[in-house]
mmCIF file of N, CA and C in Angstrom:
data_model
loop_
_atom_site.group_PDB
_atom_site.id
_atom_site.type_symbol
_atom_site.label_atom_id
_atom_site.label_comp_id
_atom_site.label_asym_id
_atom_site.label_seq_id
_atom_site.Cartn_x
_atom_site.Cartn_y
_atom_site.Cartn_z
ATOM 1 N N MET Y 1 -11.935 -42.789 28.090
ATOM 2 C CA MET Y 1 -10.998 -43.567 28.105
ATOM 3 C C MET Y 1 -10.904 -44.527 29.150
ATOM 4 N N GLU Y 2 -11.532 -44.072 30.243
ATOM 5 C CA GLU Y 2 -11.737 -45.005 31.217
ATOM 6 C C GLU Y 2 -12.670 -46.024 30.902
ATOM 7 N N ALA Y 3 -13.830 -45.828 30.051
ATOM 8 C CA ALA Y 3 -14.723 -46.721 29.751
ATOM 9 C C ALA Y 3 -13.916 -47.856 28.932
ATOM 10 N N VAL Y 4 -13.132 -47.393 27.893
ATOM 11 C CA VAL Y 4 -12.377 -48.299 27.193
ATOM 12 C C VAL Y 4 -11.469 -49.309 27.861
ATOM 13 N N ARG Y 5 -10.800 -48.662 29.069
ATOM 14 C CA ARG Y 5 -9.991 -49.616 29.788
ATOM 15 C C ARG Y 5 -10.792 -50.502 30.719
ATOM 16 N N ASP Y 6 -12.137 -50.120 30.998
ATOM 17 C CA ASP Y 6 -12.916 -51.137 31.822
ATOM 18 C C ASP Y 6 -13.340 -52.266 30.754
ATOM 19 N N ALA Y 7 -13.928 -51.786 29.710
ATOM 20 C CA ALA Y 7 -14.207 -53.090 28.562
ATOM 21 C C ALA Y 7 -13.092 -53.934 28.477
ATOM 22 N N ILE Y 8 -11.808 -53.336 28.354
ATOM 23 C CA ILE Y 8 -10.691 -54.376 28.245
ATOM 24 C C ILE Y 8 -10.565 -55.220 29.216
ATOM 25 N N ALA Y 9 -10.626 -54.680 30.290
ATOM 26 C CA ALA Y 9 -10.375 -55.532 31.875
ATOM 27 C C ALA Y 9 -11.512 -56.553 32.058
ATOM 28 N N GLN Y 10 -12.817 -56.252 31.382
ATOM 29 C CA GLN Y 10 -13.861 -57.134 31.326
ATOM 30 C C GLN Y 10 -13.726 -58.316 30.463
ATOM 31 N N GLN Y 11 -12.750 -58.035 29.520
ATOM 32 C CA GLN Y 11 -12.438 -59.066 28.360
ATOM 33 C C GLN Y 11 -11.151 -59.997 29.013
ATOM 34 N N ASP Y 12 -10.606 -59.173 29.437
ATOM 35 C CA ASP Y 12 -9.094 -60.006 29.915
ATOM 36 C C ASP Y 12 -8.726 -59.313 31.316
ATOM 37 N N GLY Y 13 -9.206 -60.038 32.385
ATOM 38 C CA GLY Y 13 -9.067 -59.383 33.577
ATOM 39 C C GLY Y 13 -7.380 -59.511 33.995
ATOM 40 N N ASP Y 14 -6.668 -60.487 33.302
ATOM 41 C CA ASP Y 14 -5.214 -60.526 33.643
ATOM 42 C C ASP Y 14 -4.005 -59.497 33.007
ATOM 43 N N LEU Y 15 -4.769 -58.708 31.970
ATOM 44 C CA LEU Y 15 -4.071 -57.783 31.263
ATOM 45 C C LEU Y 15 -3.918 -56.546 31.918
ATOM 46 N N PRO Y 16 -2.832 -56.187 32.213
ATOM 47 C CA PRO Y 16 -2.594 -54.938 33.045
ATOM 48 C C PRO Y 16 -3.113 -53.460 32.079
ATOM 49 N N VAL Y 17 -3.965 -52.925 32.321
ATOM 50 C CA VAL Y 17 -4.546 -51.904 31.461
ATOM 51 C C VAL Y 17 -4.734 -50.566 32.340
ATOM 52 N N ARG Y 18 -3.814 -49.493 31.853
ATOM 53 C CA ARG Y 18 -4.128 -48.281 32.691
ATOM 54 C C ARG Y 18 -4.238 -47.228 31.482
ATOM 55 N N CYS Y 19 -5.026 -46.208 32.168
ATOM 56 C CA CYS Y 19 -5.003 -44.789 31.219
ATOM 57 C C CYS Y 19 -3.754 -43.854 31.719
ATOM 58 N N ALA Y 20 -3.321 -43.384 30.695
ATOM 59 C CA ALA Y 20 -2.164 -42.220 30.894
ATOM 60 C C ALA Y 20 -2.581 -41.064 30.172
ATOM 61 N N TYR Y 21 -2.103 -39.761 30.676
ATOM 62 C CA TYR Y 21 -2.417 -38.726 29.808
ATOM 63 C C TYR Y 21 -1.060 -37.871 29.577
ATOM 64 N N LEU Y 22 -1.024 -37.054 28.421
ATOM 65 C CA LEU Y 22 0.009 -36.430 28.039
ATOM 66 C C LEU Y 22 0.232 -35.113 28.765
ATOM 67 N N GLU Y 23 -1.185 -34.411 29.071
ATOM 68 C CA GLU Y 23 -1.138 -33.191 29.656
ATOM 69 C C GLU Y 23 -2.616 -33.037 30.489
ATOM 70 N N LEU Y 24 -2.428 -32.076 31.391
ATOM 71 C CA LEU Y 24 -3.651 -31.523 31.974
ATOM 72 C C LEU Y 24 -4.229 -32.663 32.889
ATOM 73 N N CYS Y 25 -3.997 -34.014 32.824
ATOM 74 C CA CYS Y 25 -4.607 -34.877 33.686
ATOM 75 C C CYS Y 25 -3.619 -35.805 34.186
ATOM 76 N N GLU Y 26 -3.686 -36.455 35.121
ATOM 77 C CA GLU Y 26 -2.980 -37.329 35.892
ATOM 78 C C GLU Y 26 -3.788 -38.957 35.836
ATOM 79 N N PRO Y 27 -2.889 -39.797 35.494
ATOM 80 C CA PRO Y 27 -1.374 -39.974 35.665
ATOM 81 C C PRO Y 27 -0.726 -39.806 34.467
ATOM 82 N N SER Y 28 0.316 -39.329 34.241
ATOM 83 C CA SER Y 28 1.221 -39.040 33.532
ATOM 84 C C SER Y 28 1.708 -40.429 32.838
ATOM 85 N N LEU Y 29 2.112 -40.595 31.360
ATOM 86 C CA LEU Y 29 2.429 -41.825 30.929
ATOM 87 C C LEU Y 29 3.763 -42.460 31.713
ATOM 88 N N PRO Y 30 4.808 -41.433 31.734
ATOM 89 C CA PRO Y 30 6.001 -41.941 32.664
ATOM 90 C C PRO Y 30 5.577 -42.254 33.675
ATOM 91 N N ALA Y 31 4.710 -42.001 34.569
ATOM 92 C CA ALA Y 31 4.185 -42.428 35.794
ATOM 93 C C ALA Y 31 3.628 -43.835 35.653
ATOM 94 N N VAL Y 32 2.790 -43.911 34.555
ATOM 95 C CA VAL Y 32 2.077 -45.366 34.450
ATOM 96 C C VAL Y 32 3.110 -46.358 34.255
ATOM 97 N N VAL Y 33 4.088 -45.994 33.148
ATOM 98 C CA VAL Y 33 5.118 -46.934 32.864
ATOM 99 C C VAL Y 33 5.885 -47.451 34.119
ATOM 100 N N ALA Y 34 6.356 -46.326 35.017
ATOM 101 C CA ALA Y 34 7.184 -46.697 36.196
ATOM 102 C C ALA Y 34 6.322 -47.618 37.257
ATOM 103 N N GLU Y 35 5.178 -47.477 37.394
ATOM 104 C CA GLU Y 35 4.160 -48.068 37.967
ATOM 105 C C GLU Y 35 4.139 -49.894 37.605
ATOM 106 N N LEU Y 36 3.867 -49.888 36.340
ATOM 107 C CA LEU Y 36 3.948 -51.214 35.827
ATOM 108 C C LEU Y 36 5.269 -51.901 35.562
ATOM 109 N N TYR Y 37 6.153 -50.928 35.661
ATOM 110 C CA TYR Y 37 7.484 -51.607 35.570
ATOM 111 C C TYR Y 37 7.951 -52.104 36.723
ATOM 112 N N ALA Y 38 7.415 -51.642 37.762
ATOM 113 C CA ALA Y 38 7.890 -51.994 39.173
ATOM 114 C C ALA Y 38 7.185 -53.270 39.475
ATOM 115 N N THR Y 39 6.103 -53.629 38.995
ATOM 116 C CA THR Y 39 5.043 -55.017 38.998
ATOM 117 C C THR Y 39 5.693 -55.847 38.022
ATOM 118 N N GLY Y 40 6.873 -55.644 37.268
ATOM 119 C CA GLY Y 40 7.409 -56.640 36.398
ATOM 120 C C GLY Y 40 7.210 -56.627 34.998
ATOM 121 N N VAL Y 41 6.232 -55.509 34.482
ATOM 122 C CA VAL Y 41 5.613 -55.710 33.166
ATOM 123 C C VAL Y 41 7.053 -54.805 32.401
ATOM 124 N N ARG Y 42 7.297 -55.546 31.273
ATOM 125 C CA ARG Y 42 8.332 -55.115 30.366
ATOM 126 C C ARG Y 42 7.743 -54.780 28.829
ATOM 127 N N CYS Y 43 6.573 -55.243 28.384
ATOM 128 C CA CYS Y 43 6.195 -54.716 27.097
ATOM 129 C C CYS Y 43 5.001 -54.116 27.372
ATOM 130 N N PHE Y 44 5.009 -52.822 26.571
ATOM 131 C CA PHE Y 44 3.996 -51.991 26.624
ATOM 132 C C PHE Y 44 3.259 -51.691 25.294
ATOM 133 N N ARG Y 45 2.122 -51.541 25.194
ATOM 134 C CA ARG Y 45 1.320 -51.121 24.076
ATOM 135 C C ARG Y 45 0.610 -49.833 24.219
ATOM 136 N N ILE Y 46 0.944 -48.835 23.735
ATOM 137 C CA ILE Y 46 0.567 -47.493 23.708
ATOM 138 C C ILE Y 46 -0.808 -47.378 22.579
ATOM 139 N N VAL Y 47 -2.021 -47.220 23.290
ATOM 140 C CA VAL Y 47 -3.098 -46.884 21.986
ATOM 141 C C VAL Y 47 -3.586 -45.266 22.108
ATOM 142 N N PRO Y 48 -2.626 -44.537 21.444
ATOM 143 C CA PRO Y 48 -3.226 -43.055 21.128
ATOM 144 C C PRO Y 48 -4.691 -42.979 20.998
ATOM 145 N N MET Y 49 -5.444 -42.382 22.047
ATOM 146 C CA MET Y 49 -6.866 -42.062 21.816
ATOM 147 C C MET Y 49 -7.134 -40.839 21.328
ATOM 148 N N PHE Y 50 -6.475 -40.696 20.319
ATOM 149 C CA PHE Y 50 -6.779 -39.344 19.332
ATOM 150 C C PHE Y 50 -7.651 -39.437 18.270
ATOM 151 N N LEU Y 51 -8.459 -38.395 17.610
ATOM 152 C CA LEU Y 51 -9.015 -38.729 16.569
ATOM 153 C C LEU Y 51 -8.216 -38.685 15.361
ATOM 154 N N GLY Y 52 -6.847 -37.932 15.461
ATOM 155 C CA GLY Y 52 -6.131 -37.632 14.330
ATOM 156 C C GLY Y 52 -4.558 -37.743 15.042
ATOM 157 N N THR Y 53 -3.714 -37.673 14.038
ATOM 158 C CA THR Y 53 -2.440 -37.646 14.175
ATOM 159 C C THR Y 53 -2.034 -36.350 14.160
ATOM 160 N N GLY Y 54 -2.290 -35.646 15.393
ATOM 161 C CA GLY Y 54 -1.776 -34.259 15.677
ATOM 162 C C GLY Y 54 -0.199 -34.226 16.496
ATOM 163 N N ARG Y 55 -0.006 -32.860 16.839
ATOM 164 C CA ARG Y 55 1.181 -32.807 17.673
ATOM 165 C C ARG Y 55 1.591 -33.595 18.528
ATOM 166 N N HIS Y 56 0.602 -33.893 19.410
ATOM 167 C CA HIS Y 56 0.800 -34.906 20.438
ATOM 168 C C HIS Y 56 1.331 -36.225 19.939
ATOM 169 N N ALA Y 57 0.499 -36.822 18.912
ATOM 170 C CA ALA Y 57 0.950 -38.182 18.468
ATOM 171 C C ALA Y 57 2.123 -38.088 17.582
ATOM 172 N N ARG Y 58 2.373 -36.990 17.111
ATOM 173 C CA ARG Y 58 3.671 -36.783 15.929
ATOM 174 C C ARG Y 58 4.758 -36.292 16.714
ATOM 175 N N GLU Y 59 4.714 -35.750 17.604
ATOM 176 C CA GLU Y 59 6.064 -35.340 18.350
ATOM 177 C C GLU Y 59 6.240 -35.579 19.822
ATOM 178 N N ASP Y 60 5.035 -35.345 20.641
ATOM 179 C CA ASP Y 60 5.145 -35.312 21.951
ATOM 180 C C ASP Y 60 5.187 -36.987 22.589
ATOM 181 N N LEU Y 61 4.455 -37.771 21.928
ATOM 182 C CA LEU Y 61 4.430 -39.230 22.349
ATOM 183 C C LEU Y 61 5.693 -39.990 21.932
ATOM 184 N N PRO Y 62 6.082 -39.750 20.609
ATOM 185 C CA PRO Y 62 7.479 -40.347 20.385
ATOM 186 C C PRO Y 62 8.603 -39.904 21.080
ATOM 187 N N ALA Y 63 8.527 -38.675 21.681
ATOM 188 C CA ALA Y 63 9.649 -38.110 22.438
ATOM 189 C C ALA Y 63 9.605 -38.762 23.903
ATOM 190 N N LEU Y 64 8.202 -38.883 24.642
ATOM 191 C CA LEU Y 64 8.066 -39.702 25.835
ATOM 192 C C LEU Y 64 8.512 -40.983 25.739
ATOM 193 N N VAL Y 65 8.117 -41.865 24.699
ATOM 194 C CA VAL Y 65 8.714 -43.065 24.318
ATOM 195 C C VAL Y 65 10.149 -43.237 24.346
ATOM 196 N N ALA Y 66 10.814 -42.443 23.644
ATOM 197 C CA ALA Y 66 12.296 -42.353 23.552
ATOM 198 C C ALA Y 66 12.911 -42.213 25.069
ATOM 199 N N THR Y 67 12.184 -41.385 26.047
ATOM 200 C CA THR Y 67 12.874 -41.031 27.050
ATOM 201 C C THR Y 67 12.665 -42.358 27.929
ATOM 202 N N MET Y 68 11.487 -42.977 27.904
ATOM 203 C CA MET Y 68 11.246 -44.164 28.696
ATOM 204 C C MET Y 68 12.158 -45.461 28.252
ATOM 205 N N LYS Y 69 12.387 -45.462 26.964
ATOM 206 C CA LYS Y 69 13.218 -46.563 26.402
ATOM 207 C C LYS Y 69 14.738 -46.122 26.977
ATOM 208 N N ALA Y 70 14.991 -45.257 27.077
ATOM 209 C CA ALA Y 70 16.492 -44.906 27.614
ATOM 210 C C ALA Y 70 16.518 -45.017 29.048
ATOM 211 N N ALA Y 71 15.407 -44.817 29.807
ATOM 212 C CA ALA Y 71 15.292 -44.922 31.327
ATOM 213 C C ALA Y 71 15.107 -46.630 31.581
ATOM 214 N N TYR Y 72 14.576 -47.362 30.792
ATOM 215 C CA TYR Y 72 14.536 -48.801 31.028
ATOM 216 C C TYR Y 72 14.672 -49.341 29.846
ATOM 217 N N SER Y 73 16.156 -49.841 29.696
ATOM 218 C CA SER Y 73 16.531 -50.399 28.465
ATOM 219 C C SER Y 73 16.164 -51.663 28.200
ATOM 220 N N ASP Y 74 15.349 -52.359 29.163
ATOM 221 C CA ASP Y 74 14.749 -53.730 28.813
ATOM 222 C C ASP Y 74 13.225 -53.818 28.571
ATOM 223 N N ILE Y 75 12.779 -52.652 28.058
ATOM 224 C CA ILE Y 75 11.245 -52.593 27.863
ATOM 225 C C ILE Y 75 11.233 -52.749 26.243
ATOM 226 N N ARG Y 76 9.865 -53.069 26.174
ATOM 227 C CA ARG Y 76 9.470 -53.089 24.685
ATOM 228 C C ARG Y 76 8.161 -52.240 24.519
ATOM 229 N N VAL Y 77 8.130 -51.058 23.723
ATOM 230 C CA VAL Y 77 7.337 -50.488 23.559
ATOM 231 C C VAL Y 77 6.779 -50.384 22.118
ATOM 232 N N ASP Y 78 5.400 -50.755 22.141
ATOM 233 C CA ASP Y 78 4.757 -50.550 20.618
ATOM 234 C C ASP Y 78 3.907 -49.480 20.716
ATOM 235 N N VAL Y 79 3.511 -48.503 19.808
ATOM 236 C CA VAL Y 79 2.753 -47.518 19.882
ATOM 237 C C VAL Y 79 1.932 -47.683 18.425
ATOM 238 N N GLN Y 80 0.581 -48.056 18.836
ATOM 239 C CA GLN Y 80 -0.147 -47.973 17.574
ATOM 240 C C GLN Y 80 -0.502 -46.445 17.186
ATOM 241 N N GLN Y 81 -1.409 -46.561 15.871
ATOM 242 C CA GLN Y 81 -1.481 -45.487 15.338
ATOM 243 C C GLN Y 81 -2.590 -44.764 16.203
ATOM 244 N N ALA Y 82 -3.009 -43.578 16.039
ATOM 245 C CA ALA Y 82 -4.056 -43.004 16.521
ATOM 246 C C ALA Y 82 -5.337 -43.716 16.221
ATOM 247 N N ILE Y 83 -5.991 -43.786 17.216
ATOM 248 C CA ILE Y 83 -7.433 -44.818 17.393
ATOM 249 C C ILE Y 83 -8.265 -44.045 16.216
ATOM 250 N N GLY Y 84 -8.529 -42.759 15.900
ATOM 251 C CA GLY Y 84 -9.458 -42.141 15.078
ATOM 252 C C GLY Y 84 -8.825 -42.253 13.537
ATOM 253 N N GLU Y 85 -7.303 -42.821 13.313
ATOM 254 C CA GLU Y 85 -7.031 -43.256 12.018
ATOM 255 C C GLU Y 85 -7.296 -44.677 11.698
ATOM 256 N N ASP Y 86 -7.893 -45.440 12.509
ATOM 257 C CA ASP Y 86 -8.328 -46.747 11.980
ATOM 258 C C ASP Y 86 -9.470 -46.826 11.285
ATOM 259 N N ALA Y 87 -9.593 -47.447 9.879
ATOM 260 C CA ALA Y 87 -10.625 -47.406 9.247
ATOM 261 C C ALA Y 87 -11.719 -48.041 10.025
ATOM 262 N N ARG Y 88 -11.717 -49.147 11.060
ATOM 263 C CA ARG Y 88 -12.795 -49.252 11.675
ATOM 264 C C ARG Y 88 -13.458 -48.224 12.604
ATOM 265 N N MET Y 89 -12.700 -47.559 13.228
ATOM 266 C CA MET Y 89 -13.347 -46.339 13.973
ATOM 267 C C MET Y 89 -14.055 -45.289 12.833
ATOM 268 N N THR Y 90 -13.269 -44.928 11.878
ATOM 269 C CA THR Y 90 -14.037 -44.147 10.809
ATOM 270 C C THR Y 90 -15.287 -44.747 10.437
ATOM 271 N N ALA Y 91 -15.320 -45.914 10.297
ATOM 272 C CA ALA Y 91 -16.595 -46.539 9.688
ATOM 273 C C ALA Y 91 -17.539 -46.472 11.064
ATOM 274 N N LEU Y 92 -17.409 -46.625 12.044
ATOM 275 C CA LEU Y 92 -18.055 -46.637 13.305
ATOM 276 C C LEU Y 92 -18.623 -45.132 13.465
ATOM 277 N N MET Y 93 -17.859 -44.413 13.257
ATOM 278 C CA MET Y 93 -18.164 -42.876 13.317
ATOM 279 C C MET Y 93 -19.149 -42.343 12.408
ATOM 280 N N ALA Y 94 -18.839 -43.013 11.035
ATOM 281 C CA ALA Y 94 -19.836 -42.609 10.050
ATOM 282 C C ALA Y 94 -21.115 -43.227 10.273
ATOM 283 N N GLN Y 95 -21.156 -44.435 11.034
ATOM 284 C CA GLN Y 95 -22.323 -45.418 11.264
ATOM 285 C C GLN Y 95 -23.252 -44.428 12.157
ATOM 286 N N ILE Y 96 -22.647 -44.238 13.150
ATOM 287 C CA ILE Y 96 -23.276 -43.547 14.424
ATOM 288 C C ILE Y 96 -23.638 -41.982 13.968
ATOM 289 N N SER Y 97 -22.826 -41.320 13.009
ATOM 290 C CA SER Y 97 -23.375 -40.059 12.491
ATOM 291 C C SER Y 97 -24.685 -40.055 11.746
ATOM 292 N N ALA Y 98 -24.826 -41.253 10.797
ATOM 293 C CA ALA Y 98 -25.724 -41.534 10.082
ATOM 294 C C ALA Y 98 -27.085 -41.911 10.639
ATOM 295 N N GLU Y 99 -27.008 -42.574 11.853
ATOM 296 C CA GLU Y 99 -28.363 -43.059 12.467
ATOM 297 C C GLU Y 99 -29.348 -41.794 12.662
ATOM 298 N N GLU Y 100 -30.577 -42.466 12.731
ATOM 299 C CA GLU Y 100 -31.450 -41.579 13.014
ATOM 300 C C GLU Y 100 -31.931 -41.666 14.651
ATOM 301 N N ASN Y 101 -32.156 -40.574 15.322
ATOM 302 C CA ASN Y 101 -32.321 -40.755 16.674
ATOM 303 C C ASN Y 101 -33.806 -41.408 16.864
#
């Protein structure tokens, strides 16, 4: 995830990009939103870096987003589908899997 963040930062150095985690690692999503909110950010795009739509994407993430929207009534939060559910990612994983070493 950090490599993806770094690649985005190289493409657009003005875009505030952060990694956030739902469990086991820090920083948490609420901590990242609080940090960015304090700097004036009001629009957030969350890209779940999951291969599928499991419990985190179905239940935990929507609950966190609802809590954040209640805490910061002036924010906009867009949650994309799990990255692994994107047809481009599926095609890339298939291509990588089929390659010979």
